[in-house]
Amino acid sequence: MTLDGTNTWVLREPGAERVVLVDPGPLDEAHLDAQLAACGGAGRVALVLVTHHHHDHTDAVDAIHARTGAPVRAVSPDWCRAADPLTDGEAIDVEGLSLSVVATPGHTADSVSFVVGGDKALLTGDMVLGRGTTVVVHPDGAIAPYLDSITRMRALVTAGEIEVAWPAHGPVLDDAGAVLDHYLTHRQQRLDQVRDALVALGEQPGPDAADHPTLARRVVEVVYADVDRSVWDAAEWSVRAQLAYLAPA
Amino acid sequence: MTLDGTNTWVLREPGAERVVLVDPGPLDEAHLDAQLAACGGAGRVALVLVTHHHHDHTDAVDAIHARTGAPVRAVSPDWCRAADPLTDGEAIDVEGLSLSVVATPGHTADSVSFVVGGDKALLTGDMVLGRGTTVVVHPDGAIAPYLDSITRMRALVTAGEIEVAWPAHGPVLDDAGAVLDHYLTHRQQRLDQVRDALVALGEQPGPDAADHPTLARRVVEVVYADVDRSVWDAAEWSVRAQLAYLAPA
């Protein structure tokens, strides 16, 4: 609801009194007021869900819990208020609004998505974004669960359970299958680029490759050679995640 | 001289007693010791030159001035010690070592390069890097002087005055002309990408485009769509410089 900020989702079954609020977002009073107005008032919030622990999704958790009294649920107990953590495969029902919980770690270890069955939609948090590709920040995020999660989401499209993706940043994605295919292809291309860079550098990554003091930087210098140097520090985060994935156990 | 860090250059005419030291670099005692050993001792340093004010180039200025007593010269008076600022076109001679000063603003307003005539080399500081392309950080750096400076360097190649580039980060570049051509092409491509993004966004940038709260981010979302989101914050720095260049006066 903030421009170029984090999307807060308000879900309500047609005719229902009460709503589910997903990702209350940053702690901004104007944003909170707008959220609760969209909900029809603080008393209408039955449940607050959190897609993962990053602060742009969770800073308002305590304020929204205080104002609404509604339980807050997340994968991590740290972000639950008056409720239990979410579990994979769990079904949630609020006045006929049916959600199903899909554990989708990768962006972070605690990332979770929600199937909104009535809309054939998947609320993806930061695992799939409205623009660009997501970040996998080593060591909280990791490539292996990330690829598994994206593959699992893609299977939901194939099975006809979802068609669209509702991300936590940027616009709605009408063709979730195409976006997920792009995510898988893009990640494999980046991994290939990192593998090629390691060959070019004559490096055989050891088990601690992700935490080597200079290896990630040297890989960035190859893979991001044509990108302004201003982005190299940031690119190191993603490359470390990829080195961790490619390293021998 | 530090791994993947800033190059410090020690210049000495064959047979000469004294040296010129360029970019003493970060304040690291081991690095200082190594520099002075390479110079043949603190007493051999006749002059210290600084290519621009960024801290990885200047943090050791006071320590090296204290240890050697040598004057320190830069474009900005802030980084001169016991000496005057450098002026464009000035000739420097130290026991037969001939350097000529070429003002090359762009990366920063105070960036300067040095022609080492005897080696047909240009000491480029951060204006040309051994790997990747340089950063133009608005508002200290700016695209118009950057393009002028790269064009001026290219003309030195055409005139036969330089053949190689000695950058402040990364390895020596044997074919300065090819690298400078790539820099010009790359920057024009990025500017074209930013122009196309503005059209796609339906934006006509005003005079304050570089400082608009969301425009640079939206341009990044288009131009860097296929690059991990982890680098978007950093990419905004370069895009702001480009918006400043493309905006009407």
Coordinates of C-alpha atoms in Angstrom, one line a residue:
Chain A
M1 CA 0.0 0.0 0.0
T2 CA 3.0 2.3 0.2
L3 CA 4.4 3.4 -3.2
D4 CA 7.1 1.0 -4.3
G5 CA 6.9 -0.5 -0.8
T6 CA 5.5 -3.6 0.6
N7 CA 2.1 -4.9 -0.4
T8 CA -0.3 -5.6 2.4
W9 CA -3.1 -8.0 1.4
V10 CA -6.6 -7.8 2.8
L11 CA -8.5 -11.0 2.1
R12 CA -12.3 -11.3 2.6
E13 CA -14.8 -13.9 1.4
P14 CA -17.8 -12.1 -0.4
G15 CA -20.4 -11.3 2.3
A16 CA -18.1 -12.1 5.2
E17 CA -17.7 -9.8 8.2
R18 CA -14.1 -10.5 9.0
V19 CA -10.9 -10.4 7.1
V20 CA -7.4 -11.9 7.0
L21 CA -4.5 -9.4 6.8
V22 CA -1.2 -10.6 5.2
D23 CA 2.1 -8.8 5.9
P24 CA 1.2 -5.7 7.9
G25 CA 4.4 -4.2 6.6
P26 CA 6.6 -1.3 8.0
L27 CA 5.6 0.6 11.1
D28 CA 4.0 3.7 9.6
E29 CA 0.9 5.1 11.3
A30 CA -0.6 6.3 8.0
H31 CA -0.1 2.9 6.5
L32 CA -1.7 1.3 9.5
D33 CA -4.7 3.6 9.4
A34 CA -5.1 2.8 5.7
Q35 CA -4.9 -0.9 6.3
L36 CA -7.5 -0.9 9.0
A37 CA -9.8 1.4 6.9
A38 CA -9.5 -1.2 4.1
C39 CA -10.4 -3.9 6.6
G40 CA -13.5 -2.0 7.6
G41 CA -12.1 -1.2 11.1
A42 CA -9.8 -2.8 13.6
G43 CA -12.6 -5.1 14.9
R44 CA -12.9 -6.8 11.5
V45 CA -9.4 -8.3 11.5
A46 CA -9.7 -12.0 12.4
L47 CA -6.2 -13.1 11.7
V48 CA -2.8 -11.6 10.6
L49 CA -0.4 -13.7 8.6
V50 CA 3.3 -13.0 8.0
T51 CA 5.2 -14.4 4.9
H52 CA 8.7 -14.1 6.5
H53 CA 10.6 -12.2 9.1
H54 CA 12.2 -9.3 7.1
H55 CA 11.5 -6.0 8.8
D56 CA 9.6 -4.5 5.9
H57 CA 7.0 -7.2 6.4
T58 CA 7.0 -7.5 10.2
D59 CA 7.8 -4.0 11.8
A60 CA 4.0 -3.3 12.3
V61 CA 3.2 -6.7 13.8
D62 CA 3.0 -5.6 17.4
A63 CA 1.1 -2.4 16.5
I64 CA -1.5 -4.3 14.5
H65 CA -1.8 -7.0 17.2
A66 CA -2.4 -4.2 19.8
R67 CA -4.9 -2.4 17.7
T68 CA -6.9 -5.4 16.5
G69 CA -6.4 -8.1 19.1
A70 CA -6.1 -10.5 16.3
P71 CA -3.7 -13.4 16.5
V72 CA -0.6 -13.2 14.3
R73 CA 0.8 -16.3 12.7
A74 CA 4.1 -17.0 10.9
V75 CA 6.4 -20.0 10.4
S76 CA 8.8 -18.6 13.0
P77 CA 7.5 -18.6 16.6
D78 CA 9.3 -15.2 17.0
W79 CA 6.6 -13.6 14.9
C80 CA 3.5 -15.3 16.3
R81 CA 1.3 -13.4 18.7
A82 CA -1.4 -15.3 20.7
A83 CA -1.2 -18.2 18.2
D84 CA 0.8 -21.2 17.0
P85 CA 3.3 -21.2 14.2
L86 CA 2.1 -22.1 10.7
T87 CA 2.6 -25.7 9.5
D88 CA 3.1 -26.8 5.9
G89 CA -0.1 -28.1 4.3
E90 CA -2.4 -26.6 7.0
A91 CA -5.8 -25.3 6.0
I92 CA -7.1 -22.0 7.3
D93 CA -10.7 -21.0 7.1
V94 CA -12.1 -17.6 8.0
E95 CA -15.8 -17.2 7.3
G96 CA -15.5 -19.3 4.1
L97 CA -12.2 -17.8 3.0
S98 CA -10.0 -20.9 2.4
L99 CA -6.3 -20.6 2.6
S100 CA -3.7 -23.3 2.4
V101 CA -0.2 -23.0 3.8
V102 CA 2.7 -23.9 1.6
A103 CA 6.2 -23.8 3.1
T104 CA 8.4 -22.1 0.5
P105 CA 11.8 -21.5 2.1
G106 CA 14.6 -20.1 0.0
H107 CA 14.5 -16.3 0.1
T108 CA 14.6 -16.9 3.8
A109 CA 14.4 -20.1 5.8
D110 CA 11.0 -19.1 7.2
S111 CA 9.4 -17.9 3.9
V112 CA 5.8 -19.3 3.4
S113 CA 3.2 -18.9 0.7
F114 CA -0.6 -19.1 0.8
V115 CA -2.9 -20.6 -1.8
V116 CA -6.1 -18.5 -2.0
G117 CA -8.2 -21.3 -3.5
G118 CA -11.2 -19.2 -4.5
D119 CA -9.0 -16.9 -6.7
K120 CA -6.6 -19.6 -7.9
A121 CA -3.9 -17.2 -6.5
L122 CA -0.7 -17.8 -4.6
L123 CA 0.4 -15.2 -2.1
T124 CA 4.1 -15.4 -2.5
G125 CA 5.7 -12.9 -0.1
D126 CA 9.2 -12.2 -1.4
M127 CA 9.7 -15.6 -3.0
V128 CA 8.3 -14.3 -6.3
L129 CA 8.2 -10.6 -6.9
G130 CA 6.2 -8.4 -9.2
R131 CA 9.4 -7.1 -10.9
G132 CA 12.9 -8.5 -11.1
T133 CA 14.0 -11.7 -9.5
T134 CA 14.2 -12.4 -5.8
V135 CA 17.2 -12.4 -3.5
V136 CA 18.6 -15.5 -1.9
V137 CA 20.8 -14.1 0.9
H138 CA 23.3 -16.6 2.3
P139 CA 23.1 -18.1 4.9
D140 CA 19.4 -17.4 5.9
G141 CA 18.4 -18.0 2.3
A142 CA 19.7 -20.9 0.3
I143 CA 19.5 -22.1 -3.3
A144 CA 18.5 -25.7 -2.8
P145 CA 15.3 -25.0 -0.9
Y146 CA 14.7 -22.0 -3.2
L147 CA 14.7 -24.2 -6.3
D148 CA 12.6 -26.8 -4.5
S149 CA 10.1 -24.1 -3.5
I150 CA 9.8 -22.6 -7.0
T151 CA 9.4 -26.1 -8.4
R152 CA 6.7 -26.8 -5.9
M153 CA 4.9 -23.6 -6.8
R154 CA 5.2 -24.5 -10.5
A155 CA 3.6 -27.8 -9.8
L156 CA 0.6 -26.0 -8.2
V157 CA 0.1 -24.2 -11.6
T158 CA 0.4 -27.5 -13.5
A159 CA -2.2 -29.1 -11.2
G160 CA -4.6 -26.2 -11.9
E161 CA -4.6 -25.1 -8.2
I162 CA -3.2 -21.6 -8.9
E163 CA -3.0 -19.4 -12.0
V164 CA -1.9 -16.0 -10.7
A165 CA 0.7 -14.8 -8.2
W166 CA 0.2 -12.0 -5.6
P167 CA 3.7 -10.8 -4.6
A168 CA 4.7 -8.7 -1.6
H169 CA 6.4 -6.1 -3.9
G170 CA 5.2 -4.9 -7.2
P171 CA 2.2 -5.7 -9.3
V172 CA 0.1 -8.9 -9.5
L173 CA 1.4 -11.5 -11.9
D174 CA -1.3 -12.8 -14.2
D175 CA 0.6 -15.7 -15.6
A176 CA 2.3 -17.4 -12.6
G177 CA 3.5 -20.4 -14.6
A178 CA 5.4 -18.2 -17.1
V179 CA 7.0 -16.2 -14.2
L180 CA 8.0 -19.4 -12.3
D181 CA 9.5 -20.9 -15.5
H182 CA 11.5 -17.7 -15.9
Y183 CA 12.6 -17.8 -12.3
L184 CA 13.9 -21.4 -12.7
T185 CA 15.6 -20.6 -16.0
H186 CA 17.2 -17.4 -14.6
R187 CA 18.5 -19.2 -11.5
Q188 CA 20.0 -22.0 -13.6
Q189 CA 21.6 -19.5 -15.9
R190 CA 23.2 -17.6 -13.0
L191 CA 24.4 -20.9 -11.5
D192 CA 25.9 -21.8 -14.9
Q193 CA 27.6 -18.4 -15.0
V194 CA 29.0 -18.9 -11.5
R195 CA 30.3 -22.4 -12.5
D196 CA 31.9 -21.0 -15.6
A197 CA 33.5 -18.2 -13.6
L198 CA 35.0 -20.7 -11.2
V199 CA 36.5 -22.6 -14.2
A200 CA 37.9 -19.3 -15.6
L201 CA 39.4 -18.5 -12.2
G202 CA 40.9 -22.0 -11.9
E203 CA 39.1 -22.5 -8.6
Q204 CA 37.6 -25.7 -7.2
P205 CA 35.4 -24.5 -4.4
G206 CA 35.8 -26.2 -1.1
P207 CA 33.1 -26.8 1.4
D208 CA 33.5 -23.3 2.8
A209 CA 33.4 -21.5 -0.6
A210 CA 30.6 -19.2 0.4
D211 CA 32.5 -17.8 3.3
H212 CA 35.9 -17.5 1.5
P213 CA 37.2 -13.9 2.0
T214 CA 37.8 -13.1 -1.7
L215 CA 36.2 -15.9 -3.9
A216 CA 32.7 -14.4 -4.1
R217 CA 34.2 -11.1 -5.1
R218 CA 36.3 -12.6 -7.8
V219 CA 33.3 -14.5 -9.2
V220 CA 31.3 -11.2 -9.1
E221 CA 34.1 -9.5 -11.2
V222 CA 33.5 -12.1 -13.9
V223 CA 29.7 -12.6 -13.8
Y224 CA 28.9 -8.9 -13.3
A225 CA 31.8 -7.6 -15.4
D226 CA 29.4 -5.6 -17.7
V227 CA 27.4 -4.2 -14.8
D228 CA 28.4 -1.0 -13.0
R229 CA 30.8 -1.6 -10.2
S230 CA 28.3 0.1 -7.9
V231 CA 26.3 -3.1 -7.7
W232 CA 29.2 -5.4 -7.0
D233 CA 28.9 -5.3 -3.2
A234 CA 25.3 -6.2 -3.3
A235 CA 25.9 -8.9 -5.9
E236 CA 28.2 -10.7 -3.5
W237 CA 25.2 -11.6 -1.4
S238 CA 23.7 -13.7 -4.1
V239 CA 27.0 -15.1 -5.3
R240 CA 27.7 -16.4 -1.8
A241 CA 24.4 -18.2 -1.8
Q242 CA 25.3 -19.8 -5.1
L243 CA 28.8 -20.8 -4.0
A244 CA 27.2 -22.5 -0.9
Y245 CA 25.0 -24.4 -3.3
L246 CA 27.7 -25.4 -5.7
A247 CA 30.3 -26.4 -3.0
P248 CA 30.9 -30.0 -2.1
A249 CA 29.3 -31.1 1.1
Chain B
M1 CA 49.0 -4.0 -3.1
T2 CA 46.2 -5.4 -0.9
L3 CA 44.4 -8.4 -2.4
D4 CA 41.5 -7.2 -4.5
G5 CA 42.1 -3.7 -2.9
T6 CA 43.5 -0.5 -4.1
N7 CA 46.6 -0.4 -6.3
T8 CA 49.4 1.8 -5.0
W9 CA 51.8 2.8 -7.8
V10 CA 55.5 3.4 -7.2
L11 CA 57.1 5.3 -10.1
R12 CA 60.9 5.6 -10.5
E13 CA 63.0 6.6 -13.5
P14 CA 65.7 3.9 -14.2
G15 CA 68.8 4.9 -12.1
A16 CA 66.9 7.5 -10.1
E17 CA 67.2 7.7 -6.3
R18 CA 63.8 9.0 -5.6
V19 CA 60.2 7.9 -6.4
V20 CA 56.7 9.2 -6.9
L21 CA 54.0 7.3 -5.0
V22 CA 50.4 7.4 -6.3
D23 CA 47.4 6.6 -4.1
P24 CA 48.8 5.6 -0.7
G25 CA 45.5 3.8 -0.2
P26 CA 43.8 2.6 3.0
L27 CA 45.4 3.2 6.4
D28 CA 46.9 -0.3 7.0
E29 CA 50.3 -0.4 8.7
A30 CA 51.3 -3.6 6.8
H31 CA 50.4 -1.9 3.5
L32 CA 52.4 1.2 4.5
D33 CA 55.4 -0.8 5.4
A34 CA 55.2 -2.7 2.1
Q35 CA 54.9 0.6 0.1
L36 CA 57.9 2.2 1.8
A37 CA 59.9 -1.0 1.3
A38 CA 59.0 -0.9 -2.4
C39 CA 60.2 2.7 -2.5
G40 CA 63.5 1.7 -1.0
G41 CA 62.7 3.4 2.3
A42 CA 60.7 6.4 3.5
G43 CA 63.5 8.9 2.5
R44 CA 63.2 7.9 -1.1
V45 CA 59.7 9.3 -1.6
A46 CA 59.9 12.6 -3.4
L47 CA 56.2 13.2 -4.0
V48 CA 52.8 11.6 -3.2
L49 CA 50.0 12.0 -5.7
V50 CA 46.3 11.3 -5.1
T51 CA 43.9 10.4 -8.0
H52 CA 40.7 11.4 -6.1
H53 CA 39.3 11.8 -2.6
H54 CA 37.6 8.5 -1.9
H55 CA 38.8 7.0 1.3
D56 CA 40.3 3.8 -0.1
H57 CA 42.7 6.1 -1.9
T58 CA 43.4 8.8 0.8
D59 CA 43.1 7.2 4.3
A60 CA 46.9 6.8 4.4
V61 CA 47.7 10.3 3.2
D62 CA 48.6 11.8 6.6
A63 CA 50.5 8.7 7.8
I64 CA 52.6 8.6 4.6
H65 CA 53.2 12.4 4.8
A66 CA 54.3 12.0 8.4
R67 CA 56.6 9.1 7.7
T68 CA 58.2 10.5 4.5
G69 CA 57.9 14.3 4.8
A70 CA 57.1 14.2 1.1
P71 CA 54.5 16.7 -0.2
V72 CA 51.1 15.3 -1.2
R73 CA 49.3 16.7 -4.2
A74 CA 45.7 16.3 -5.4
V75 CA 43.1 18.3 -7.4
S76 CA 41.3 19.1 -4.2
P77 CA 43.2 21.3 -1.7
D78 CA 41.7 19.1 1.1
W79 CA 44.1 16.4 0.2
C80 CA 47.2 18.5 -0.4
R81 CA 50.0 18.5 2.2
A82 CA 52.8 21.0 2.0
A83 CA 52.1 21.6 -1.7
D84 CA 49.7 23.2 -4.1
P85 CA 46.7 21.5 -5.9
L86 CA 47.4 19.8 -9.2
T87 CA 46.4 21.8 -12.4
D88 CA 45.3 20.4 -15.7
G89 CA 48.1 20.1 -18.2
E90 CA 50.8 20.6 -15.6
A91 CA 54.1 18.8 -16.2
I92 CA 55.8 17.0 -13.2
D93 CA 59.4 15.9 -13.3
V94 CA 61.2 13.9 -10.6
E95 CA 64.8 12.9 -11.5
G96 CA 63.8 12.4 -15.1
L97 CA 60.5 10.8 -14.5
S98 CA 58.0 12.9 -16.5
L99 CA 54.3 12.9 -15.6
S100 CA 51.7 15.1 -17.1
V101 CA 48.4 15.9 -15.3
V102 CA 45.1 15.3 -17.1
A103 CA 42.0 16.5 -15.3
T104 CA 39.5 13.6 -15.8
P105 CA 36.4 14.4 -13.7
G106 CA 33.4 12.0 -13.8
H107 CA 33.8 9.2 -11.3
T108 CA 34.2 12.1 -8.8
A109 CA 34.5 15.9 -9.5
D110 CA 38.2 15.8 -8.4
S111 CA 39.3 12.7 -10.4
V112 CA 42.6 13.2 -12.2
S113 CA 44.9 11.0 -14.3
F114 CA 48.6 11.0 -15.0
V115 CA 50.4 10.3 -18.3
V116 CA 53.6 8.4 -17.7
G117 CA 55.2 9.4 -20.9
G118 CA 58.1 7.0 -20.8
D119 CA 55.8 4.0 -20.6
K120 CA 53.0 5.3 -22.8
A121 CA 50.8 4.6 -19.8
L122 CA 47.9 6.5 -18.2
L123 CA 47.4 6.2 -14.5
T124 CA 43.6 6.3 -14.3
G125 CA 42.6 6.1 -10.7
D126 CA 39.0 4.9 -10.6
M127 CA 38.0 6.5 -13.9
V128 CA 39.0 3.3 -15.7
L129 CA 39.1 0.0 -13.8
G130 CA 40.9 -3.3 -14.4
R131 CA 37.6 -5.1 -14.3
G132 CA 34.0 -4.0 -14.8
T133 CA 33.0 -0.4 -15.5
T134 CA 33.4 2.5 -13.2
V135 CA 30.7 4.1 -10.9
V136 CA 29.4 7.6 -11.5
V137 CA 27.8 8.5 -8.2
H138 CA 25.4 11.5 -8.4
P139 CA 25.9 14.3 -7.4
D140 CA 29.7 14.2 -6.9
G141 CA 30.2 12.3 -10.1
A142 CA 28.4 13.3 -13.3
I143 CA 27.9 11.8 -16.7
A144 CA 28.7 14.8 -18.9
P145 CA 32.2 15.3 -17.5
Y146 CA 32.6 11.5 -17.4
L147 CA 32.0 11.1 -21.1
D148 CA 34.2 14.1 -21.9
S149 CA 37.0 12.6 -19.8
I150 CA 36.8 9.2 -21.4
T151 CA 36.8 10.8 -24.8
R152 CA 39.8 12.9 -23.8
M153 CA 41.6 9.7 -22.7
R154 CA 40.7 8.0 -26.0
A155 CA 42.2 11.0 -27.9
L156 CA 45.5 10.4 -26.1
V157 CA 45.5 6.8 -27.5
T158 CA 44.8 8.1 -31.0
A159 CA 47.6 10.6 -30.7
G160 CA 50.0 7.9 -29.7
E161 CA 50.7 9.4 -26.3
I162 CA 49.4 6.4 -24.3
E163 CA 48.9 2.7 -25.1
V164 CA 48.2 1.1 -21.7
A165 CA 46.1 2.0 -18.7
W166 CA 47.2 1.5 -15.1
P167 CA 44.0 1.5 -13.0
A168 CA 43.6 1.8 -9.2
H169 CA 41.7 -1.5 -8.9
G170 CA 42.4 -4.7 -10.8
P171 CA 45.1 -5.6 -13.4
V172 CA 46.9 -3.4 -15.9
L173 CA 45.0 -3.0 -19.2
D174 CA 47.3 -3.6 -22.2
D175 CA 44.9 -2.1 -24.8
A176 CA 43.7 1.2 -23.4
G177 CA 42.0 2.1 -26.7
A178 CA 39.8 -1.0 -26.7
V179 CA 38.9 -0.5 -23.1
L180 CA 38.0 3.2 -23.5
D181 CA 35.9 2.3 -26.6
H182 CA 34.1 -0.3 -24.5
Y183 CA 33.5 2.3 -21.7
L184 CA 32.0 4.8 -24.2
T185 CA 29.8 2.1 -25.8
H186 CA 28.7 0.7 -22.5
R187 CA 27.7 4.1 -21.1
Q188 CA 25.8 5.0 -24.2
Q189 CA 24.0 1.7 -24.0
R190 CA 23.0 2.3 -20.4
L191 CA 21.8 5.8 -21.3
D192 CA 19.7 4.3 -24.1
Q193 CA 18.3 1.8 -21.6
V194 CA 17.4 4.6 -19.2
R195 CA 15.8 6.6 -22.0
D196 CA 13.8 3.6 -23.1
A197 CA 12.7 2.9 -19.5
L198 CA 11.5 6.5 -19.2
V199 CA 9.4 6.0 -22.3
A200 CA 8.0 2.7 -21.1
L201 CA 7.1 4.4 -17.7
G202 CA 5.5 7.3 -19.5
E203 CA 7.8 9.7 -17.7
Q204 CA 9.2 13.0 -19.0
P205 CA 12.0 13.8 -16.5
G206 CA 12.0 17.2 -15.1
P207 CA 15.1 19.2 -14.0
D208 CA 15.0 17.4 -10.6
A209 CA 14.7 13.9 -12.1
A210 CA 17.8 12.6 -10.3
D211 CA 16.4 13.5 -6.9
H212 CA 12.8 12.4 -7.5
P213 CA 11.9 10.0 -4.6
T214 CA 10.8 7.1 -6.7
L215 CA 11.7 7.7 -10.4
A216 CA 15.2 6.2 -10.2
R217 CA 13.9 3.1 -8.5
R218 CA 11.2 2.6 -11.2
V219 CA 13.9 3.0 -13.9
V220 CA 16.1 0.4 -12.1
E221 CA 13.1 -2.0 -12.0
V222 CA 13.0 -1.8 -15.8
V223 CA 16.7 -1.6 -16.7
Y224 CA 17.9 -4.2 -14.1
A225 CA 14.8 -6.4 -14.3
D226 CA 16.9 -9.5 -15.0
V227 CA 19.4 -8.8 -12.3
D228 CA 18.9 -10.0 -8.7
R229 CA 17.0 -7.6 -6.6
S230 CA 19.9 -7.5 -4.2
V231 CA 21.7 -5.1 -6.5
W232 CA 18.9 -2.6 -7.0
D233 CA 19.7 -0.3 -4.2
A234 CA 23.2 0.1 -5.5
A235 CA 22.1 0.5 -9.1
E236 CA 20.0 3.5 -8.1
W237 CA 23.2 5.5 -7.6
S238 CA 24.2 5.1 -11.2
V239 CA 20.7 5.7 -12.5
R240 CA 20.4 8.9 -10.6
A241 CA 23.6 10.1 -12.3
Q242 CA 22.1 9.2 -15.6
L243 CA 18.7 10.9 -14.9
A244 CA 20.7 14.1 -14.0
Y245 CA 22.4 13.8 -17.4
L246 CA 19.2 13.2 -19.3
A247 CA 17.1 15.8 -17.5
P248 CA 16.4 19.2 -19.2
A249 CA 18.4 22.0 -17.7

